[in-house]
CSV table of C-alpha atoms in Angstrom, one decimal:
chain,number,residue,atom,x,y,z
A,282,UNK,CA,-36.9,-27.3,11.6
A,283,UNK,CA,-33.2,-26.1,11.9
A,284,UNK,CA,-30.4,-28.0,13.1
A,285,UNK,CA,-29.7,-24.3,15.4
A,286,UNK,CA,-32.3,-25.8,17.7
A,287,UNK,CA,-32.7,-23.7,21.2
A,288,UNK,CA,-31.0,-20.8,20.1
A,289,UNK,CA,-27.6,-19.8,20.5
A,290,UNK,CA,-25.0,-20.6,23.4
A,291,UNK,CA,-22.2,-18.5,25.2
A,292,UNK,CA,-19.1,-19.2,26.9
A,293,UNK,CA,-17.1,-16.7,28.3
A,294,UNK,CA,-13.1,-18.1,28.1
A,295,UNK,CA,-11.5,-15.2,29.3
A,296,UNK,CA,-12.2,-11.7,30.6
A,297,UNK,CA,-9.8,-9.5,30.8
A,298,UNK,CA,-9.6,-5.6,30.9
A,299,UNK,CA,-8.8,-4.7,27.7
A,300,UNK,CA,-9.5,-8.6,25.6
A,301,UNK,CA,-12.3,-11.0,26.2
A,302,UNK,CA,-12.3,-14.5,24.7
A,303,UNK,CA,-15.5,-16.5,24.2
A,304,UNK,CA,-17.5,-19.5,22.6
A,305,UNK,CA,-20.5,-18.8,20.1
A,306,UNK,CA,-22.2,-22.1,19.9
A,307,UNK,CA,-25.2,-23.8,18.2
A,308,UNK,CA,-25.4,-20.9,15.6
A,309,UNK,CA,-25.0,-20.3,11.8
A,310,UNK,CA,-21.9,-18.7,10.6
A,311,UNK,CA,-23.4,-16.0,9.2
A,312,UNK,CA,-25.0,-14.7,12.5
A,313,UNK,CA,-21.2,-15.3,13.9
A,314,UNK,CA,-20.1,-13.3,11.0
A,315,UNK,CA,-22.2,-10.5,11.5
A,316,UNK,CA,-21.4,-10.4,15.2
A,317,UNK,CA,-17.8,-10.1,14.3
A,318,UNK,CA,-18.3,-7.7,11.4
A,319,UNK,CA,-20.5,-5.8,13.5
A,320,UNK,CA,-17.8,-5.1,16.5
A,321,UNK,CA,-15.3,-4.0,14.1
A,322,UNK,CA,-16.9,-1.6,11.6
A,323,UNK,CA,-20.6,-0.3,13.5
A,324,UNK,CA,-20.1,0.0,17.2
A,325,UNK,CA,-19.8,3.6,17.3
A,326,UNK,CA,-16.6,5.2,19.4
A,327,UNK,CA,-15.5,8.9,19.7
A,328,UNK,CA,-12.2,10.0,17.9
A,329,UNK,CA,-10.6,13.6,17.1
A,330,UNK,CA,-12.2,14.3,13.7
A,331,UNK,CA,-11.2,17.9,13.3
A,332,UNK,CA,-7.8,19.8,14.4
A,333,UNK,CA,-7.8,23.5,14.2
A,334,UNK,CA,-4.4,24.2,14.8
A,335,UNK,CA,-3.2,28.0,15.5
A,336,UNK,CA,0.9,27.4,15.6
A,337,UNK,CA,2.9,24.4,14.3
A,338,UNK,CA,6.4,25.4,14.1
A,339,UNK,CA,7.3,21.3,14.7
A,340,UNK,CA,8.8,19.1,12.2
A,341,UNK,CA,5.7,17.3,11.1
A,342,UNK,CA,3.4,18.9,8.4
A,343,UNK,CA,-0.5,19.9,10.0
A,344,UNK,CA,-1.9,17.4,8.5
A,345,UNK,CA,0.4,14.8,9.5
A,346,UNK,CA,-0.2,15.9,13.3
A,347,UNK,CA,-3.9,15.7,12.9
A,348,UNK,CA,-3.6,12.7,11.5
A,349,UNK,CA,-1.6,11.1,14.1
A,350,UNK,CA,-4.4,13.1,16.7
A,351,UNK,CA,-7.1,11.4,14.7
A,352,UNK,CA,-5.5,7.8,15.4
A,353,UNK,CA,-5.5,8.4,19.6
A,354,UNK,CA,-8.3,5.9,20.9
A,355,UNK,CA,-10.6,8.0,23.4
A,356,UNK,CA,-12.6,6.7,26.4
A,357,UNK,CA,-15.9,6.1,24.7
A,358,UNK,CA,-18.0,4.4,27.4
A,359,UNK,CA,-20.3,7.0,27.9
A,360,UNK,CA,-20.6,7.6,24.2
A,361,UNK,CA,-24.4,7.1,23.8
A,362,UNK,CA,-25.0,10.3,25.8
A,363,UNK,CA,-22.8,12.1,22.3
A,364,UNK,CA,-25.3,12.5,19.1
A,365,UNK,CA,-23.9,12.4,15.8
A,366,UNK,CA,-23.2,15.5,14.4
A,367,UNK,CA,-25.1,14.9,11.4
A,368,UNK,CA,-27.8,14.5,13.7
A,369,UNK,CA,-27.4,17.5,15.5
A,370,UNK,CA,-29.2,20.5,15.5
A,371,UNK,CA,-26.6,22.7,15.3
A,372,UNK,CA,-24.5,24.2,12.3
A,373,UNK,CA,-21.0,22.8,12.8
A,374,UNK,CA,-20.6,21.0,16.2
A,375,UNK,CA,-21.8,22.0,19.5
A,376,UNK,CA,-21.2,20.0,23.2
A,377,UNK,CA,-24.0,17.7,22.2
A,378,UNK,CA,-22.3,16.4,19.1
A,379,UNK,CA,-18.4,16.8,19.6
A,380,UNK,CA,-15.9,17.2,22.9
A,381,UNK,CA,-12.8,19.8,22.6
A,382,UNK,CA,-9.7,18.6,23.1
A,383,UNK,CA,-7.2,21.4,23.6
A,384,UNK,CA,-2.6,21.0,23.2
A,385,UNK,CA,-0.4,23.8,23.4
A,386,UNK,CA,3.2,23.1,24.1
A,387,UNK,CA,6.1,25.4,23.8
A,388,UNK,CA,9.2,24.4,24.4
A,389,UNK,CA,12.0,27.1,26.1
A,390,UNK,CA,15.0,27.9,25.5
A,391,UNK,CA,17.4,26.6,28.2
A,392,UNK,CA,20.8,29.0,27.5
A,393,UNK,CA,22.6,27.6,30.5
A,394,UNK,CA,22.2,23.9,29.0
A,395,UNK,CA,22.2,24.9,25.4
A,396,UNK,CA,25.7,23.7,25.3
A,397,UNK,CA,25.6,20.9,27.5
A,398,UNK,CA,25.6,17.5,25.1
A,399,UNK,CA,24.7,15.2,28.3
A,400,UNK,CA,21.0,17.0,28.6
A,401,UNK,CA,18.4,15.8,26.3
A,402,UNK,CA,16.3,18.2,25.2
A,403,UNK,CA,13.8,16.8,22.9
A,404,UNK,CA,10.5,17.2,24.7
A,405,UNK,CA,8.1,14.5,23.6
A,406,UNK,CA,4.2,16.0,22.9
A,407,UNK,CA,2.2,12.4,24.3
A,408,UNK,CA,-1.5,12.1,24.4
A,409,UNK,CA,-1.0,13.2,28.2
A,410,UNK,CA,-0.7,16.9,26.8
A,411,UNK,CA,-4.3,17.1,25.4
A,412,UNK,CA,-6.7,18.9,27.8
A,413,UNK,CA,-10.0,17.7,27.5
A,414,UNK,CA,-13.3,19.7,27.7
A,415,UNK,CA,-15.4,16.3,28.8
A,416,UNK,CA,-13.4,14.1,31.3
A,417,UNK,CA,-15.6,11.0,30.1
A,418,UNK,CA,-14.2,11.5,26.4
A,419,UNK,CA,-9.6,11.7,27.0
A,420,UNK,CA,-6.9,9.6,25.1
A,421,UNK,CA,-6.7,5.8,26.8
A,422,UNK,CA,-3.9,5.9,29.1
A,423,UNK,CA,-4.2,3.6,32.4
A,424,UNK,CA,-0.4,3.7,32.0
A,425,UNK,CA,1.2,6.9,32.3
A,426,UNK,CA,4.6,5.3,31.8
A,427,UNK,CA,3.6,5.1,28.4
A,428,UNK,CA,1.6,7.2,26.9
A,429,UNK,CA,0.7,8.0,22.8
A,430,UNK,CA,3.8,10.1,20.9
A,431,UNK,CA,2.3,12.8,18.9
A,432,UNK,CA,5.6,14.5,18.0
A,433,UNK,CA,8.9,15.5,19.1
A,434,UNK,CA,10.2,18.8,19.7
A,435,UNK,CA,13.1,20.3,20.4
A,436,UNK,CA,13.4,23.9,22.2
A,437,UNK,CA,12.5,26.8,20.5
A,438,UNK,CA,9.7,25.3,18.8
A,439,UNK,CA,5.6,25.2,19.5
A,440,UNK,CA,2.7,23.5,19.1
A,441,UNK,CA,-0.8,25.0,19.7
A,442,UNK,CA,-4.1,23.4,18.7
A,443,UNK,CA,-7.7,22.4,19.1
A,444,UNK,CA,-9.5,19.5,18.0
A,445,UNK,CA,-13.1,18.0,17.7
A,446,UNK,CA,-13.8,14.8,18.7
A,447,UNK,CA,-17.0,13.2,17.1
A,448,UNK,CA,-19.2,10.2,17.3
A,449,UNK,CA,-18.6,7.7,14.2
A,450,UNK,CA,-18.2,4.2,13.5
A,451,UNK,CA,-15.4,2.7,11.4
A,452,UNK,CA,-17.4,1.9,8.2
A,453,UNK,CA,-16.5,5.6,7.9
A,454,UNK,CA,-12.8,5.8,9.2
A,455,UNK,CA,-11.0,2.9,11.0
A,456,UNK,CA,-10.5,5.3,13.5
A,457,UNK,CA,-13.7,5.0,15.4
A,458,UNK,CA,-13.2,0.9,15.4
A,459,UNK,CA,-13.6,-0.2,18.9
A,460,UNK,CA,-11.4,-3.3,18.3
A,461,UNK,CA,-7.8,-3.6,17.1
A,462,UNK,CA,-8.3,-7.2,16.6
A,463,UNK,CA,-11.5,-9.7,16.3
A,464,UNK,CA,-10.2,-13.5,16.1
A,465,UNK,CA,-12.5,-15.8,14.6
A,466,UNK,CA,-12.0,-19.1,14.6
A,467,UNK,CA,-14.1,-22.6,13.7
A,468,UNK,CA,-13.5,-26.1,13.1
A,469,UNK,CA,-9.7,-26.1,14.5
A,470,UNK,CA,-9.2,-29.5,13.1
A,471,UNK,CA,-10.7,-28.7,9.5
A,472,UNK,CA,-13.2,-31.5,9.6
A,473,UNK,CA,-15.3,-29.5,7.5
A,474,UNK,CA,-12.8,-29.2,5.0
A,475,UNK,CA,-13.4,-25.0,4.6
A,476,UNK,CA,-10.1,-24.2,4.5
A,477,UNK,CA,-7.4,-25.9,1.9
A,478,UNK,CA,-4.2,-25.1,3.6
A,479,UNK,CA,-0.8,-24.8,1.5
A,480,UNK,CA,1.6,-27.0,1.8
A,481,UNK,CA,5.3,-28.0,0.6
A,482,UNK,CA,5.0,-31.9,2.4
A,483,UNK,CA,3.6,-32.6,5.4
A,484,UNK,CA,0.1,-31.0,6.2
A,485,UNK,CA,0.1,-32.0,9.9
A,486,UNK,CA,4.0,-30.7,10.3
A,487,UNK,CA,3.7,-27.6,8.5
A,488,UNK,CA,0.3,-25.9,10.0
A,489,UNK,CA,-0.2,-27.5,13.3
A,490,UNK,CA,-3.6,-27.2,15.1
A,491,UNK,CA,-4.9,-24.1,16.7
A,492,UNK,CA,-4.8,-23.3,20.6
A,493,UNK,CA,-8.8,-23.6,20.5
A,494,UNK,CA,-8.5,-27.0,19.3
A,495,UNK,CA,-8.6,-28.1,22.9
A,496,UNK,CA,-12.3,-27.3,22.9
A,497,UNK,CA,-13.0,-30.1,20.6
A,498,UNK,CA,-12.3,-33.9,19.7
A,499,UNK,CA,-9.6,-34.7,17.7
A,500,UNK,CA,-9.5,-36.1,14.1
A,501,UNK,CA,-10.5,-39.9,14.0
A,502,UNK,CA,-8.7,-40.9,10.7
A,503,UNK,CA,-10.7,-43.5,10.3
A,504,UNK,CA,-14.3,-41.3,10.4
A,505,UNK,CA,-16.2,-41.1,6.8
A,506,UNK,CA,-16.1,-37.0,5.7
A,507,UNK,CA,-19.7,-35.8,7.1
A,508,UNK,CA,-21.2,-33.7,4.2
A,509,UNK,CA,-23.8,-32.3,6.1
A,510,UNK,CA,-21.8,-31.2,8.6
A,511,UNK,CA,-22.1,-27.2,9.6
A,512,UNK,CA,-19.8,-25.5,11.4
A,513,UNK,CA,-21.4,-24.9,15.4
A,514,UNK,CA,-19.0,-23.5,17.3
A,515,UNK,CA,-17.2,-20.5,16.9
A,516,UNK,CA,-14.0,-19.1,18.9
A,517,UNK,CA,-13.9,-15.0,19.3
A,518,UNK,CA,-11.2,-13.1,20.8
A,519,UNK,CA,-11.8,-9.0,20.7
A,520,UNK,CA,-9.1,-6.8,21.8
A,521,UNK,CA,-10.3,-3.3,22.5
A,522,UNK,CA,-8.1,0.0,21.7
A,523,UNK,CA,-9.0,0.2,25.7
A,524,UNK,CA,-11.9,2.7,24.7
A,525,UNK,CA,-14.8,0.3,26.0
A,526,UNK,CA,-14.6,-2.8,27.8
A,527,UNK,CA,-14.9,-5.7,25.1
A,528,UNK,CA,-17.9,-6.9,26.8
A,529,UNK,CA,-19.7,-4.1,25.7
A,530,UNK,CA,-18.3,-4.0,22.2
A,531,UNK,CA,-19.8,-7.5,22.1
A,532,UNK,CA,-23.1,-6.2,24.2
A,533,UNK,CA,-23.5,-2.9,21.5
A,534,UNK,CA,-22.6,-5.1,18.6
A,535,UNK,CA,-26.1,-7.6,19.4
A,536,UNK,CA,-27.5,-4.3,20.4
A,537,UNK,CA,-27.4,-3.0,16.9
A,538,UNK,CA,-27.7,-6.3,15.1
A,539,UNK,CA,-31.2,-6.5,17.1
A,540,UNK,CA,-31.8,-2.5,15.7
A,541,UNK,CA,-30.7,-3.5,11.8
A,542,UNK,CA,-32.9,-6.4,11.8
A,543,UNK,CA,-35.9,-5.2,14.0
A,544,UNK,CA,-35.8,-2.0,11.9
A,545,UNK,CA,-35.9,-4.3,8.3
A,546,UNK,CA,-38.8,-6.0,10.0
A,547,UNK,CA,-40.6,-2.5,10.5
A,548,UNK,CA,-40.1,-1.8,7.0
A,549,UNK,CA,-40.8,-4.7,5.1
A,550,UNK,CA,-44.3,-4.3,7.5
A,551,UNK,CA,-45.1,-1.1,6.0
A,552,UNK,CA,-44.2,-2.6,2.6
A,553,UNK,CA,-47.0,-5.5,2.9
A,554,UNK,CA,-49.5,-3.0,3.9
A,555,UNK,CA,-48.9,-0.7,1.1
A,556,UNK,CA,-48.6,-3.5,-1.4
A,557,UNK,CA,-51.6,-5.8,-0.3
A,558,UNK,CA,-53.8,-4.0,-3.1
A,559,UNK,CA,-51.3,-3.8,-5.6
A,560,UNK,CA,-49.5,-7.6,-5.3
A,561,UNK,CA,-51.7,-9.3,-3.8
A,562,UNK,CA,-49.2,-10.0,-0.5
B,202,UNK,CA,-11.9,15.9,-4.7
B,203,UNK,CA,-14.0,14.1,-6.2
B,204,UNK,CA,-14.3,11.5,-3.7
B,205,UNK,CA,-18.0,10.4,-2.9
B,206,UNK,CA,-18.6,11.3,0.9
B,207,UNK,CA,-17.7,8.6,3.1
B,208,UNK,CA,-21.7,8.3,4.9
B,209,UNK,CA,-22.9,7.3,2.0
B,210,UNK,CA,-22.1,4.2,3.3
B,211,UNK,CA,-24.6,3.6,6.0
B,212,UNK,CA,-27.1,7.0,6.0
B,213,UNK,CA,-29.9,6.6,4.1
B,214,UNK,CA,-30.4,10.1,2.0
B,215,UNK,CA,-34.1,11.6,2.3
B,216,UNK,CA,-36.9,10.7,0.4
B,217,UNK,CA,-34.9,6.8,-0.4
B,218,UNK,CA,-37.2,3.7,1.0
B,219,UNK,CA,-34.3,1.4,2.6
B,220,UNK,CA,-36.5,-1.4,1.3
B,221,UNK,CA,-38.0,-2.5,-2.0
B,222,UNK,CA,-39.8,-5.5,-2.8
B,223,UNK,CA,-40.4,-5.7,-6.8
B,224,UNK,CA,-42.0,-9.0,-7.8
B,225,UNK,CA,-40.4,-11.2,-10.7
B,226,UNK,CA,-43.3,-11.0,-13.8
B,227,UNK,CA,-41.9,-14.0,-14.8
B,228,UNK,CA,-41.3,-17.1,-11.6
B,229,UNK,CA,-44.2,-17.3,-9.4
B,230,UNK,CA,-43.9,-16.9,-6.2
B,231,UNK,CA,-40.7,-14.9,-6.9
B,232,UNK,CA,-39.7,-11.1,-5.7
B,233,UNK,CA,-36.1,-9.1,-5.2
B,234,UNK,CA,-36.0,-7.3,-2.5
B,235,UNK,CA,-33.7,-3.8,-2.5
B,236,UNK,CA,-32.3,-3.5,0.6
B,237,UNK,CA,-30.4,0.3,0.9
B,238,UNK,CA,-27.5,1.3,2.7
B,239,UNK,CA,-27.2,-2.5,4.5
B,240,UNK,CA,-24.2,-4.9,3.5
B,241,UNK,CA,-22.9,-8.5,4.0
B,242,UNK,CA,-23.8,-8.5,7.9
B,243,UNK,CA,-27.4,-8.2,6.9
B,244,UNK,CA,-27.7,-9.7,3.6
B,245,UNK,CA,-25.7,-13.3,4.6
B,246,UNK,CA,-27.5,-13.4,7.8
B,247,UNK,CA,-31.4,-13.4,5.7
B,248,UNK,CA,-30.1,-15.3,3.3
B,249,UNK,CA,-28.7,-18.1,5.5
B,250,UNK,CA,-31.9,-17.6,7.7
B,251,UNK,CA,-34.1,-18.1,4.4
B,252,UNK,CA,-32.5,-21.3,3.6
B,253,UNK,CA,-33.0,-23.1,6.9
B,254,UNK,CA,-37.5,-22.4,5.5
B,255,UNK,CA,-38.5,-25.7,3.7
B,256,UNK,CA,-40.9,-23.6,1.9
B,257,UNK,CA,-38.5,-21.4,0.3
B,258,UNK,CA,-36.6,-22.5,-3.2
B,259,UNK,CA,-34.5,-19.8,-3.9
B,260,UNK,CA,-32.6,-17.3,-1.7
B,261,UNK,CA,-29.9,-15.5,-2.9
B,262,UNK,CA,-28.1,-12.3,-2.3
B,263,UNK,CA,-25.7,-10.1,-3.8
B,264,UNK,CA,-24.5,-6.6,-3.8
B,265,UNK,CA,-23.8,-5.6,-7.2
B,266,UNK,CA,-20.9,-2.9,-7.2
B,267,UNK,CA,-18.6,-1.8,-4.3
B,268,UNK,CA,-19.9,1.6,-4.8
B,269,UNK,CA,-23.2,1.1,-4.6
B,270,UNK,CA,-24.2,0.6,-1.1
B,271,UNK,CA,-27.2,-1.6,-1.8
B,272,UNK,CA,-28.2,-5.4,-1.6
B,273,UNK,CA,-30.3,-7.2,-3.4
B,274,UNK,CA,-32.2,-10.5,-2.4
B,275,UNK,CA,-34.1,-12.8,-4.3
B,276,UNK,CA,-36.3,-14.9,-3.4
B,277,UNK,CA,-38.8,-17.8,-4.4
B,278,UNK,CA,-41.1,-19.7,-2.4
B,279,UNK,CA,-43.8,-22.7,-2.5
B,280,UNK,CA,-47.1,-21.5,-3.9
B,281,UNK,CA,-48.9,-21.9,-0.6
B,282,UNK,CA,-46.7,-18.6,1.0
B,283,UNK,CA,-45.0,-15.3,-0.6
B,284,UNK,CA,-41.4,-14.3,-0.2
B,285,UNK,CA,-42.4,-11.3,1.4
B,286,UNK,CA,-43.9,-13.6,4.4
B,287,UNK,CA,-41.1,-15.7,4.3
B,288,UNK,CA,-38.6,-12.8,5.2
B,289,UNK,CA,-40.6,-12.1,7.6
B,290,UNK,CA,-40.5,-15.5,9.2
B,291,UNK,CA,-36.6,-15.4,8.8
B,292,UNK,CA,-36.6,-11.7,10.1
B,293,UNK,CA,-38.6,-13.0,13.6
B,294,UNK,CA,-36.3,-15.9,14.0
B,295,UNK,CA,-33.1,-14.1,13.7
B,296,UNK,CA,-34.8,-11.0,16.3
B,297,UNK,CA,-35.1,-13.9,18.6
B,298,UNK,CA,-31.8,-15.8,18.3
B,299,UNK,CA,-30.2,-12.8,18.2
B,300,UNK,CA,-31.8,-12.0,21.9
B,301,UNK,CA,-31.2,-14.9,23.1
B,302,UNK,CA,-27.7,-15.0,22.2
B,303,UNK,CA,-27.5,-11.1,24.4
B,304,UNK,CA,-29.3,-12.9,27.6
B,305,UNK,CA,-27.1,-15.6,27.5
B,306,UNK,CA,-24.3,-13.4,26.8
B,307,UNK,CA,-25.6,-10.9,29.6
B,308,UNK,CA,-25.4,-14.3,32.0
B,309,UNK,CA,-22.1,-15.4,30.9
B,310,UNK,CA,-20.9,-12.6,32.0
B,311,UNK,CA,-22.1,-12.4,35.3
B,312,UNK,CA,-20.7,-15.9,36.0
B,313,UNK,CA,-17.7,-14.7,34.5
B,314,UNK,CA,-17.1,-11.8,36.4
B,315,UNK,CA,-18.0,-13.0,40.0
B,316,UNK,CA,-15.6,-15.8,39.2
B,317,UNK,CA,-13.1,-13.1,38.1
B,318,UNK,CA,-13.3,-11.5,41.8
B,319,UNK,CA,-13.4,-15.1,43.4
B,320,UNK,CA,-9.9,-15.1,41.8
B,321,UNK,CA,-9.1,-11.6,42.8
B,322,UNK,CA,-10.1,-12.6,46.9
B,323,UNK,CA,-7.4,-15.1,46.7
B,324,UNK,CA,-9.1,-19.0,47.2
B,325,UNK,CA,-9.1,-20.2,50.7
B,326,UNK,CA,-9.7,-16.6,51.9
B,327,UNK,CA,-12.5,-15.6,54.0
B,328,UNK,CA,-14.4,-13.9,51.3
B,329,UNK,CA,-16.9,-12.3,53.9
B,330,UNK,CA,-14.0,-9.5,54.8
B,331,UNK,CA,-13.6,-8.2,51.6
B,332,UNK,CA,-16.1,-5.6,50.4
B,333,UNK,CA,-17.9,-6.8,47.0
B,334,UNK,CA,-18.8,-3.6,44.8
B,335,UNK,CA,-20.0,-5.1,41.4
B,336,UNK,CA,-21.1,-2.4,38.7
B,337,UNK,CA,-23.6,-4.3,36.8
């Protein structure tokens, strides 16, 4: 019936720790689409949602620390053990809904180097500073070189907080995206004519063709434009925030674009059986 | 302050059907169908799924305000079927492609990552001294 004959096809480019690249074939655009929109905004993640903080005599503002708290990416693989609070039982949070993560730092007063301009002492508050109540849910850090800033402070001064992390996705706040970055690309050489690109002279000077252009034939100049032509193939890239490996962003995403449709399909059964009196369906 | 909460997005308040189907009094063979707290992933998906039915004439979606977190998808079909079986066609098809596309991603990457540690062993190698511990 469809030209999407067999079903759709994977190709697995590159696998990496934190970024996968692959090839969605012999599919519409709009399943591709929802794939894609799917890994960014619903593939739920934990982040710090909450910061109850007891002393802050930094130079940020409260709110601008728990901000910057909210924005650490936290190791989220084991995330489907973690309900959603809203779901919870409980009346504000509770170890099935939320992890603690705990910071206090206080810097000292050195005298003896007080006066000494060759010692720097700014002490840097990182991500490595928040104690964790769930060692499956801390800030992403292989690399303890270089780990998140949360603030700076210099001696004297002290910092002493707790915060709630929670279950979310990122239709509700970015920060619970899985992804910093989803490429998507079809038709490198624009044989479809979808995009119209901008140009002061020379089309083929100015943009180029794209690095995934090597998957597919080149241009013949003298071939009629196809009207019925679809796009097929589709080039993905994820990046991860390094809170799930991307393959199982991309595994969770199908997983809960086979739970939006499936339940849709559950409804609209329920529907029919209602209405068969009523509509005649 | 007066910011509407940000779940009202995607949970669906108590006592509110996620779907409607209200049949057009006027085309035959013709019904909108509400679909509640779902967006473009859904709706473009049906809709595109719809089209590929020779018996369905009409299928087209939109979502009428950025506030409201609603779409709405109409549909009209040959007399010999209803719209409400058609979605359900398009529904089944896109529960299987969309499983087929997991297996085949689930395969993918278990070529991909034995290849990965064929990389890591170092070609040439003899590959039966190094201890293989695969977690999937």
């Amino acid at each position: 019936m469809d030209m999407y004959n067999g079903g759709p096809e994977v190709s697995i480019r590159a696998l990496k720790k934190d970024s996968m690249k692959f090839v969605l074939s012999n599919t519409d655009l709009s399943v591709a689409n929802a794939l894609r929109r799917i890994m960014i905004a619903e593939v739920p993640t934990m982040a710090i949602d909450m910061v109850e903080i007891e002393t802050n005599s930094t130079v940020l503002t409260d709110e601008f620390i728990a901000h910057r708290l909210g924005m650490i990416p936290l190791s989220s693989f084991d995330v489907d053990r973690i309900q959603y609070t809203r779901d919870c039982t409980c009346t504000l949070y509770c170890p099935n809904c939320s992890v603690e993560l705990t910071l206090h730092v206080k810097v000292n007063v050195d005298y003896d180097d007080m006066n000494d301009p060759t010692i720097d002492k700014t002490r840097q508050v990182t991500s490595l500073d928040l104690v964790t109540s769930d060692e499956s849910v801390k800030p992403v850090s292989d690399d303890r070189a270089h780990p998140i800033l949360i603030v700076k402070m210099r001696p004297g001064q002290e910092l002493k907080l707790k915060c709630v992390a929670k279950k979310g996705v990122a239709k509700e706040h970015a920060k619970w995206s899985p992804v910093y970055g989803v490429s998507f690309e079809y038709d490198p050489y624009n044989k479809l004519r979808h995009s119209h690109y901008w140009i002061e002279e020379d089309e083929k000077l100015e943009w180029g063709v794209s690095a995934n252009a090597v998957e597919e034939a080149p241009i013949d100049p003298n071939e009629p434009f196809d009207y019925n032509a679809k796009p097929d193939r589709y080039y993905m890239e994820v990046e991860t925030s390094g809170c799930m490996k991307p393959e199982d962003v991309a595994l969770r995403a199908m997983t809960i674009m086979q739970d939006k449709l499936g339940g849709l399909q559950i409804k609209l059964d329920d529907e029919f059986k209602e209405d068969t009196q009523r509509w005649g369906y | 302050m007066n910011a509407p909460d940000r779940f009202e997005l995607f949970v669906l308040p108590d006592g509110v059907k996620k779907l409607t189907i209200t049949p057009d009094t006027k085309i035959p063979n013709a019904a909108t169908f509400k679909v509640e707290k779902e967006d473009h992933t859904l709706a473009n998906m049906l809709r595109m799924q719809l089209l590929e039915d020779p018996k369905v004439l009409f299928a087209g979606y939109k979502m009428p305000h950025p506030l409201d977190h609603y779409f709405i998808l109409k549909v009209q079909t040959t007399p010999d079927t209803t719209p409400a079986h058609v979605l359900g066609n398009a529904l089944t098809e896109l529960i299987q492609n969309v499983g087929s596309m997991k297996n085949k991603f689930e395969m993918e990457l278990i070529r991909a990552k034995s290849e990965a540690q064929k990389i890591d062993n170092g070609e040439g190698e003899d590959l039966s001294s190094h201890q293989v511990d695969m977690d999937f």
